[in-house]
GROMACS .gro file of C-alpha atoms in nm:
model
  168
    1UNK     CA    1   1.864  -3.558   1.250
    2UNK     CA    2   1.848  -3.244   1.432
    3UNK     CA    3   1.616  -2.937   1.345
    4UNK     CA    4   1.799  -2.636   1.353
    5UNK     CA    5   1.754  -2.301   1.264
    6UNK     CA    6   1.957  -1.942   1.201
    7UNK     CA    7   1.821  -1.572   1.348
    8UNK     CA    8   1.927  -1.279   1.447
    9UNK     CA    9   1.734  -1.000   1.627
   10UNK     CA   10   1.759  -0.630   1.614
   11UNK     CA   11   1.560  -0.307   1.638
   12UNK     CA   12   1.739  -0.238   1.297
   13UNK     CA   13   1.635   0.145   1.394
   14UNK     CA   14   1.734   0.269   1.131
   15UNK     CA   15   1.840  -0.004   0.957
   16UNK     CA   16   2.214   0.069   0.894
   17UNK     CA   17   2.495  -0.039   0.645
   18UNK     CA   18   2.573  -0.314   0.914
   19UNK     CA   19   2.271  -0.457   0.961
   20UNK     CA   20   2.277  -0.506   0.591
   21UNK     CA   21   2.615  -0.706   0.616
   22UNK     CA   22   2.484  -0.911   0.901
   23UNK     CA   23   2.171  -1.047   0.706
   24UNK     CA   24   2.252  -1.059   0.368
   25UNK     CA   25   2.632  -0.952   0.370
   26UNK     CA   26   2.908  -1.242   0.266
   27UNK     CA   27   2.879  -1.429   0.617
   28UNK     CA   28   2.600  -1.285   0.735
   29UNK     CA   29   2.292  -1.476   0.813
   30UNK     CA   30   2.170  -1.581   0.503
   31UNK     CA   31   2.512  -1.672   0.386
   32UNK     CA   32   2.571  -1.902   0.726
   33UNK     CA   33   2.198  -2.067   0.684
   34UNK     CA   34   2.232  -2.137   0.318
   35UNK     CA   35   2.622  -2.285   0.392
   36UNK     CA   36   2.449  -2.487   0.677
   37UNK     CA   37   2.165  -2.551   0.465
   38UNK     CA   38   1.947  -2.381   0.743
   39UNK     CA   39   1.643  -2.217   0.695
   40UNK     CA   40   1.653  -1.852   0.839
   41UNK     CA   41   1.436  -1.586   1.023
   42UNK     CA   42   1.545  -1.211   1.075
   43UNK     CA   43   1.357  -1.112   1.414
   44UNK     CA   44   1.289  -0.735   1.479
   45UNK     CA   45   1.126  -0.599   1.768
   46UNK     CA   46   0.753  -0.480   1.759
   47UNK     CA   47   0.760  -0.203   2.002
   48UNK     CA   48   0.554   0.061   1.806
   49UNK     CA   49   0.250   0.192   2.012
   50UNK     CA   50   0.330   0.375   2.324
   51UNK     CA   51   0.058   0.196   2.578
   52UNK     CA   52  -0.108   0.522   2.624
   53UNK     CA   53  -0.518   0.623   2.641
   54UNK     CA   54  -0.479   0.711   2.287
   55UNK     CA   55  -0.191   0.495   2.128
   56UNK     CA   56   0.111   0.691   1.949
   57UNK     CA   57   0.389   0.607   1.779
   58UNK     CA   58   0.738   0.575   2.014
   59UNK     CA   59   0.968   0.803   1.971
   60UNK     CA   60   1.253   0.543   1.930
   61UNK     CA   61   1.002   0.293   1.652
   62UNK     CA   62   0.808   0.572   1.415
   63UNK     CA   63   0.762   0.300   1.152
   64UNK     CA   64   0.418   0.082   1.222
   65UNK     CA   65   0.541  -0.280   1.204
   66UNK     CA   66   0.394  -0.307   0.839
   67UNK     CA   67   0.601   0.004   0.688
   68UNK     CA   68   0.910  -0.189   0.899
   69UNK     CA   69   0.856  -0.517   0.775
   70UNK     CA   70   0.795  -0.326   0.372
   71UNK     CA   71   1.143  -0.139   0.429
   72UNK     CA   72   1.305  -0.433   0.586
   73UNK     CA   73   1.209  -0.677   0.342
   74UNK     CA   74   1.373  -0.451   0.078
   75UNK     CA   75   1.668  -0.380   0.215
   76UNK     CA   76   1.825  -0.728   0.330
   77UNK     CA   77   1.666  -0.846   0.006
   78UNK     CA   78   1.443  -1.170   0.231
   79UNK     CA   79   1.090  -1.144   0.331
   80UNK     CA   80   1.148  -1.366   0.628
   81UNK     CA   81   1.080  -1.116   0.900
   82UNK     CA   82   0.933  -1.164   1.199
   83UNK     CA   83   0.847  -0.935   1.519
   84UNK     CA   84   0.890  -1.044   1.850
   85UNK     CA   85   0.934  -0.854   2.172
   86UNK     CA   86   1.285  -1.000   2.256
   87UNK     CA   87   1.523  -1.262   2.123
   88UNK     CA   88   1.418  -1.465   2.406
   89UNK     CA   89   1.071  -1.476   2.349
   90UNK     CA   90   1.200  -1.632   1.988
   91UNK     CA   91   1.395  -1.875   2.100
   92UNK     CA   92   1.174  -2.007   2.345
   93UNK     CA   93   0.871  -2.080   2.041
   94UNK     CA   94   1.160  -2.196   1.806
   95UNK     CA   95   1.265  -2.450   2.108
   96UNK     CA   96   0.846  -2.513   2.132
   97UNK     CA   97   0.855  -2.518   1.804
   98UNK     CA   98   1.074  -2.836   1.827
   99UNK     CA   99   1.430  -2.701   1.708
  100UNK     CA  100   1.676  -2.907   1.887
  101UNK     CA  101   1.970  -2.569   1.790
  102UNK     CA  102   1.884  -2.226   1.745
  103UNK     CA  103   2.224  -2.083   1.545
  104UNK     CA  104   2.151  -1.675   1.657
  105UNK     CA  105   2.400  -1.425   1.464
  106UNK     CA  106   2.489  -1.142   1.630
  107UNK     CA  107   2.704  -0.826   1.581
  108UNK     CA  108   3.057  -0.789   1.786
  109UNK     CA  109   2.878  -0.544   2.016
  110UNK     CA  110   2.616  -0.786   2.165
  111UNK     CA  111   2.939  -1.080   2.230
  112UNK     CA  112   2.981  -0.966   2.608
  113UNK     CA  113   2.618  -0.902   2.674
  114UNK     CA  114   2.411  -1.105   2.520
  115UNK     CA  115   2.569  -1.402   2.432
  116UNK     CA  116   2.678  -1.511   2.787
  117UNK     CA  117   2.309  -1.467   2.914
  118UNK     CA  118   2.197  -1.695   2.622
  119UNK     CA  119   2.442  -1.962   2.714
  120UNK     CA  120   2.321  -1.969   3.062
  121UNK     CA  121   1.981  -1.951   2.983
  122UNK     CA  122   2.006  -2.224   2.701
  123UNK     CA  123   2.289  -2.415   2.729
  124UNK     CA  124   2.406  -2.600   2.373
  125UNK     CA  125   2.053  -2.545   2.244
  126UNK     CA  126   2.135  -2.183   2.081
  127UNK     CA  127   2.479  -2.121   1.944
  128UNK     CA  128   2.604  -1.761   1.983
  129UNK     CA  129   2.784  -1.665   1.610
  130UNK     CA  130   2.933  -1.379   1.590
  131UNK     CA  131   2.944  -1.115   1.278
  132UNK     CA  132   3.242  -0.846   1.214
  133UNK     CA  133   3.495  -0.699   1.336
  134UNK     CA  134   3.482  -0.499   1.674
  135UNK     CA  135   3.306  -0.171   1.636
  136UNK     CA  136   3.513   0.125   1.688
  137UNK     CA  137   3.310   0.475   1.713
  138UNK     CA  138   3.448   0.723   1.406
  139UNK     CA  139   3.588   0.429   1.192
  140UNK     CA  140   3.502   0.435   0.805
  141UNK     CA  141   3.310   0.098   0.715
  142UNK     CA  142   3.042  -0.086   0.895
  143UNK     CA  143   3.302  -0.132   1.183
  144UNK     CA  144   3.237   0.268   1.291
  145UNK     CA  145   2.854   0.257   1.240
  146UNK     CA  146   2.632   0.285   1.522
  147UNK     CA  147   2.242   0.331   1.473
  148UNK     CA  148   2.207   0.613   1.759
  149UNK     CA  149   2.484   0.813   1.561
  150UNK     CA  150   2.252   0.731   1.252
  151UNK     CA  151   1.927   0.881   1.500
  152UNK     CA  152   2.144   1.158   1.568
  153UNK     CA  153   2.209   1.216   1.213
  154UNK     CA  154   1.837   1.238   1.095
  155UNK     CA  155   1.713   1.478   1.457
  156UNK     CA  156   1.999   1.687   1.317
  157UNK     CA  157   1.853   1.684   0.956
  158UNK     CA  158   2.286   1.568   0.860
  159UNK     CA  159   2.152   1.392   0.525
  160UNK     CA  160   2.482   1.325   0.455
  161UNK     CA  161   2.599   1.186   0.702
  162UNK     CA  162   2.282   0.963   0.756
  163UNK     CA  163   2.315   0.871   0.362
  164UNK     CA  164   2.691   0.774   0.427
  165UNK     CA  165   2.642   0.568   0.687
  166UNK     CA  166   2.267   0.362   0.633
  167UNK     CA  167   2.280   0.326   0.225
  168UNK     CA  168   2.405   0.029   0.028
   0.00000   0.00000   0.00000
């Protein structure tokens, strides 16, 4: 029988009300594993310290990975979280790891880049789902939320908007 698995990746900077529906949402990532009877792993990045003489926090990552992981874990309701420093550098221990198919979820906006340079790279060995409906900037739902607007909305101190847009 073959070992599988189901990820996703993301910088989930801030983590948004999309993010949320593509882990723990109704076919999200959890959802898929459990229907697959997969286990599952939600991969963030762990770029944190700028590589400087004395290390500080990058502009883009303020959280340390431990706050991220704390806030993370909360909010898609799993403590599966792992860091890695690209969804590549997952799949390739998962494959060392002996998975014969890596099932990674990813949002409509990663389809035409990521997924074809997965394929390539991977072949059958990682299957490409994809989660939601296109994302269209200014539309109401997780279809119209984008996590620079949600930056923007916090250097701009627009609680509202940031609320509206990042908060079950």
């Amino acid at each position: 029988m073959p070992k599988e698995i189901a990820i996703t990746f993301g910088k989930f900077n801030p983590p948004s009300l999309a993010h949320h529906a593509l882990v723990a949402g109704e076919g999200g990532l959890i959802d898929y594993a459990n229907k697959l009877g997969l286990d599952h792993i939600v991969y963030t990045s762990n770029r944190y310290l700028k590589k400087l003489k004395k290390p500080k926090p990058h502009k883009e990552t303020p959280l340390s990975p431990e706050q991220k992981k704390k806030h993370l874990s909360r909010f898609f309701g799993t403590s599966n979280i792992q860091f890695r420093e690209s969804p590549h550098q997952a799949i390739e221990e998962l494959l060392e790891q002996g998975y014969d198919k890596i099932h990674i979820m990813v949002g409509s906006d990663r389809m035409e880049t990521l997924a074809p340079n997965l394929r390539e790279l991977y072949g059958d060995r990682v299957h490409v789902v994809k989660y939601g409906d296109e994302r269209k900037a200014g539309a109401e739902g997780i279809a119209g939320v984008s996590s620079t607007e949600l930056r923007n909305f916090a250097a701009n101190n627009d609680y509202e908007g940031l609320d509206r847009k990042s908060t079950r």
